[in-house]
Amino acid sequence: MSTPGAAYRGAREELPRRRINDAFRHRHPDDELYLRQALETGLTGTAPIVEQYERKISELYGMRHVLAVSSGAVAVSVALEGIGWQVGDEIIVPPSCPICTVLPIMARGLVPVFCDVRPHEFGLDPEDLARVMSPRTRGIIEVPMWGYPSRADELRTLAHSHGVPLILDLAHCHVTRLRGKWLAEFGDIACFSTHEGKFMSTGEGGFVMTNDASRDAKMRAYTRFGNLDGQRVGLNYKLGGLQAAVGLARLQALDWQLEVRARNRQYLLERIHNPLVRELPIVEGGAINGYALLMQVVKGDGRRFVEHLDRNGVPSDVKKYDNQPLYNYPLLADRRRDCKNARELLRSLTTIPLHPRLSDEELQHIVATVNAYEG
Ligand SMILES: *Cc1c(COP(=O)(O)O)cnc(C)c1O
């Protein structure tokens, strides 16, 4: 046991073989009830069940306008419709977000401009923002990841001082909070995904919210062929009635999800005693939703940590993103702009599942695996 290698092998042998499932397929006891209601009252995107779903989300968030749409990617595209721009204008995004946020920007003929994040945070860095702002900047999209809030309050003030609207892509941050409010409240427009892999699932789906009636009117028209009035372009991006029905059932389980996920996080943090890793710090005044636990190596290469976890059956979302800033993809190579904080953040991190289907044995396995990491 004198060499680190021997100790490492010893530690690994003690870990039982298992593979933790990170896909949480939610079923709610009321799924069928609402699906039946949808079958009886209509399945289109303008059926009463969809309005009911939008109203419930609006009540939950205290936001005046909620628009249910067919996916999270569409939510981003529709949010862009809520701000004014011309083809070739620029939208600022962090390079630490999934490509799902950036493709809708490009698909509309807008140009994504990468701005670095703050050290150890997914929120945009104000100093770098000042560098990348240009006369062609028409919007800023903040993308807080895995349920951890960003300082969207400060960013909103800053964006508005430049006369630019703030869009929050909260695909990961349904019911994430900041300073006693929903994180969503700090966006001029906030968009969400309800894909099955996200915090709350309707299979496929998403929604967009704003307090601004004129933004809402533009966005709504865009999702229904420009209201078919032949005066503007639009497509059909409505959420269907079946998805809205499932959403209505599952909106009732948000508190339950928050509770179980918080309990799982506490269980893990109380038992993880490895000086090489820590939870990513939560911004002051923030409250996470428990979508995932973000763990960060405090020294060394985080990719080794991700590989150690993966070898031992603890899955990582970060591994799917390959721990890399977006400008490393061929499609975005011409937008390359080295962003040191984003690069280092992604390279230091992994996600650990917290979903409500994790068993005690699985939680114990996660603890043992994290504690066995030796750098
Ligand atoms: C998943 C995701 C999207 C896309 O959502 P879909 O419902 O899969 O289209 C957009 N932005 C972020 C940050 C996401 O995580």
Short mmCIF file of N, CA and C in Angstrom, two decimals, residues 103-169:
data_model
loop_
_atom_site.label_atom_id
_atom_site.label_comp_id
_atom_site.label_asym_id
_atom_site.label_seq_id
_atom_site.Cartn_x
_atom_site.Cartn_y
_atom_site.Cartn_z
N LEU A 103 -27.93 26.43 -31.56
CA LEU A 103 -28.46 26.07 -32.89
C LEU A 103 -29.72 26.87 -33.26
N PRO A 104 -30.66 27.08 -32.33
CA PRO A 104 -31.82 27.90 -32.70
C PRO A 104 -31.44 29.33 -33.08
N ILE A 105 -30.38 29.86 -32.49
CA ILE A 105 -29.89 31.20 -32.84
C ILE A 105 -29.40 31.19 -34.28
N MET A 106 -28.56 30.20 -34.59
CA MET A 106 -27.98 30.11 -35.94
C MET A 106 -29.06 29.82 -36.98
N ALA A 107 -30.02 28.98 -36.61
CA ALA A 107 -31.07 28.59 -37.56
C ALA A 107 -31.90 29.79 -38.00
N ARG A 108 -31.90 30.85 -37.19
CA ARG A 108 -32.68 32.03 -37.55
C ARG A 108 -31.83 33.09 -38.25
N GLY A 109 -30.58 32.75 -38.52
CA GLY A 109 -29.73 33.69 -39.24
C GLY A 109 -29.10 34.73 -38.32
N LEU A 110 -29.13 34.45 -37.02
CA LEU A 110 -28.45 35.31 -36.06
C LEU A 110 -27.05 34.75 -35.79
N VAL A 111 -26.19 35.58 -35.24
CA VAL A 111 -24.81 35.17 -35.03
C VAL A 111 -24.55 35.02 -33.53
N PRO A 112 -24.20 33.80 -33.07
CA PRO A 112 -23.86 33.65 -31.66
C PRO A 112 -22.47 34.24 -31.37
N VAL A 113 -22.37 35.01 -30.30
CA VAL A 113 -21.08 35.58 -29.89
C VAL A 113 -20.79 35.07 -28.48
N PHE A 114 -19.65 34.41 -28.32
CA PHE A 114 -19.36 33.80 -27.03
C PHE A 114 -18.78 34.80 -26.04
N CYS A 115 -19.29 34.74 -24.83
CA CYS A 115 -18.81 35.58 -23.73
C CYS A 115 -18.45 34.65 -22.59
N ASP A 116 -17.34 34.92 -21.95
CA ASP A 116 -16.88 34.04 -20.86
C ASP A 116 -17.82 34.14 -19.66
N VAL A 117 -17.73 33.11 -18.80
CA VAL A 117 -18.51 33.09 -17.56
C VAL A 117 -17.62 33.56 -16.40
N ARG A 118 -18.24 33.79 -15.26
CA ARG A 118 -17.46 34.14 -14.08
C ARG A 118 -16.71 32.90 -13.59
N PRO A 119 -15.62 33.09 -12.84
CA PRO A 119 -14.90 31.92 -12.33
C PRO A 119 -15.83 31.03 -11.50
N HIS A 120 -15.83 29.74 -11.80
CA HIS A 120 -16.63 28.74 -11.06
C HIS A 120 -18.13 29.01 -11.09
N GLU A 121 -18.60 29.69 -12.11
CA GLU A 121 -20.05 29.92 -12.26
C GLU A 121 -20.42 29.79 -13.74
N PHE A 122 -21.72 29.54 -13.98
CA PHE A 122 -22.19 29.49 -15.37
C PHE A 122 -22.74 30.83 -15.84
N GLY A 123 -22.83 31.79 -14.93
CA GLY A 123 -23.34 33.12 -15.28
C GLY A 123 -22.30 33.92 -16.05
N LEU A 124 -22.75 34.79 -16.95
CA LEU A 124 -21.84 35.57 -17.79
C LEU A 124 -21.02 36.55 -16.96
N ASP A 125 -19.78 36.74 -17.38
CA ASP A 125 -18.84 37.61 -16.69
C ASP A 125 -19.02 39.06 -17.18
N PRO A 126 -19.35 39.98 -16.28
CA PRO A 126 -19.63 41.36 -16.70
C PRO A 126 -18.47 42.02 -17.46
N GLU A 127 -17.24 41.73 -17.05
CA GLU A 127 -16.10 42.36 -17.74
C GLU A 127 -15.97 41.87 -19.17
N ASP A 128 -16.15 40.55 -19.35
CA ASP A 128 -16.05 40.02 -20.69
C ASP A 128 -17.24 40.46 -21.53
N LEU A 129 -18.37 40.62 -20.87
CA LEU A 129 -19.57 41.08 -21.58
C LEU A 129 -19.31 42.46 -22.20
N ALA A 130 -18.66 43.32 -21.44
CA ALA A 130 -18.34 44.66 -21.96
C ALA A 130 -17.47 44.55 -23.21
N ARG A 131 -16.58 43.52 -23.23
CA ARG A 131 -15.69 43.34 -24.38
C ARG A 131 -16.43 42.87 -25.63
N VAL A 132 -17.44 42.02 -25.45
CA VAL A 132 -18.07 41.41 -26.63
C VAL A 132 -19.32 42.15 -27.12
N MET A 133 -19.80 43.11 -26.32
CA MET A 133 -20.96 43.90 -26.76
C MET A 133 -20.56 44.68 -28.01
N SER A 134 -21.46 44.75 -28.97
CA SER A 134 -21.17 45.52 -30.18
C SER A 134 -22.44 46.23 -30.63
N PRO A 135 -22.34 47.13 -31.60
CA PRO A 135 -23.57 47.80 -32.08
C PRO A 135 -24.58 46.81 -32.67
N ARG A 136 -24.14 45.60 -32.98
CA ARG A 136 -25.06 44.61 -33.57
C ARG A 136 -25.65 43.67 -32.49
N THR A 137 -25.28 43.86 -31.23
CA THR A 137 -25.83 43.00 -30.17
C THR A 137 -27.32 43.28 -29.99
N ARG A 138 -28.14 42.24 -30.12
CA ARG A 138 -29.59 42.42 -29.96
C ARG A 138 -30.16 41.69 -28.75
N GLY A 139 -29.35 40.80 -28.18
CA GLY A 139 -29.85 40.07 -27.02
C GLY A 139 -28.74 39.33 -26.31
N ILE A 140 -29.00 39.01 -25.04
CA ILE A 140 -28.06 38.23 -24.24
C ILE A 140 -28.83 37.02 -23.73
N ILE A 141 -28.26 35.84 -23.92
CA ILE A 141 -28.89 34.64 -23.36
C ILE A 141 -27.99 34.07 -22.26
N GLU A 142 -28.56 33.99 -21.07
CA GLU A 142 -27.85 33.39 -19.92
C GLU A 142 -28.34 31.94 -19.81
N VAL A 143 -27.41 31.02 -19.56
CA VAL A 143 -27.79 29.60 -19.50
C VAL A 143 -27.26 28.94 -18.22
N PRO A 144 -27.96 29.11 -17.10
CA PRO A 144 -27.53 28.45 -15.87
C PRO A 144 -27.75 26.94 -16.00
N MET A 145 -26.76 26.18 -15.58
CA MET A 145 -26.78 24.74 -15.88
C MET A 145 -27.07 23.88 -14.66
N TRP A 146 -27.73 22.76 -14.92
CA TRP A 146 -27.99 21.70 -13.93
C TRP A 146 -28.67 22.18 -12.65
N GLY A 147 -29.47 23.23 -12.81
CA GLY A 147 -30.30 23.67 -11.69
C GLY A 147 -29.66 24.68 -10.76
N TYR A 148 -28.39 25.04 -11.02
CA TYR A 148 -27.69 26.01 -10.17
C TYR A 148 -27.95 27.43 -10.69
N PRO A 149 -28.44 28.32 -9.83
CA PRO A 149 -28.78 29.67 -10.30
C PRO A 149 -27.53 30.48 -10.68
N SER A 150 -27.76 31.47 -11.53
CA SER A 150 -26.72 32.44 -11.87
C SER A 150 -27.12 33.78 -11.23
N ARG A 151 -26.23 34.77 -11.33
CA ARG A 151 -26.56 36.11 -10.79
C ARG A 151 -27.36 36.89 -11.83
N ALA A 152 -28.52 36.34 -12.18
CA ALA A 152 -29.33 36.92 -13.25
C ALA A 152 -29.84 38.31 -12.87
N ASP A 153 -29.95 38.59 -11.57
CA ASP A 153 -30.38 39.93 -11.14
C ASP A 153 -29.37 40.99 -11.57
N GLU A 154 -28.09 40.72 -11.33
CA GLU A 154 -27.04 41.68 -11.72
C GLU A 154 -26.94 41.78 -13.24
N LEU A 155 -27.07 40.62 -13.90
CA LEU A 155 -26.94 40.62 -15.36
C LEU A 155 -28.07 41.40 -16.02
N ARG A 156 -29.25 41.28 -15.44
CA ARG A 156 -30.40 42.00 -16.00
C ARG A 156 -30.16 43.52 -15.96
N THR A 157 -29.68 43.99 -14.80
CA THR A 157 -29.39 45.41 -14.66
C THR A 157 -28.36 45.86 -15.69
N LEU A 158 -27.32 45.03 -15.83
CA LEU A 158 -26.25 45.35 -16.76
C LEU A 158 -26.76 45.35 -18.21
N ALA A 159 -27.52 44.33 -18.57
CA ALA A 159 -28.06 44.22 -19.93
C ALA A 159 -28.91 45.45 -20.24
N HIS A 160 -29.76 45.82 -19.28
CA HIS A 160 -30.66 46.96 -19.52
C HIS A 160 -29.89 48.27 -19.61
N SER A 161 -28.76 48.36 -18.90
CA SER A 161 -27.96 49.58 -18.99
C SER A 161 -27.38 49.73 -20.40
N HIS A 162 -27.26 48.60 -21.11
CA HIS A 162 -26.83 48.65 -22.52
C HIS A 162 -28.03 48.69 -23.48
N GLY A 163 -29.22 48.69 -22.93
CA GLY A 163 -30.42 48.70 -23.77
C GLY A 163 -30.68 47.38 -24.49
N VAL A 164 -30.20 46.29 -23.89
CA VAL A 164 -30.33 44.97 -24.53
C VAL A 164 -31.16 44.06 -23.63
N PRO A 165 -32.12 43.31 -24.21
CA PRO A 165 -32.93 42.42 -23.38
C PRO A 165 -32.18 41.16 -22.93
N LEU A 166 -32.61 40.62 -21.80
CA LEU A 166 -32.00 39.40 -21.26
C LEU A 166 -32.98 38.23 -21.42
N ILE A 167 -32.52 37.19 -22.11
CA ILE A 167 -33.28 35.94 -22.22
C ILE A 167 -32.59 34.93 -21.31
N LEU A 168 -33.38 34.23 -20.51
CA LEU A 168 -32.82 33.16 -19.68
C LEU A 168 -33.24 31.82 -20.29
N ASP A 169 -32.27 30.99 -20.63
CA ASP A 169 -32.58 29.62 -21.06
C ASP A 169 -32.53 28.76 -19.80
#
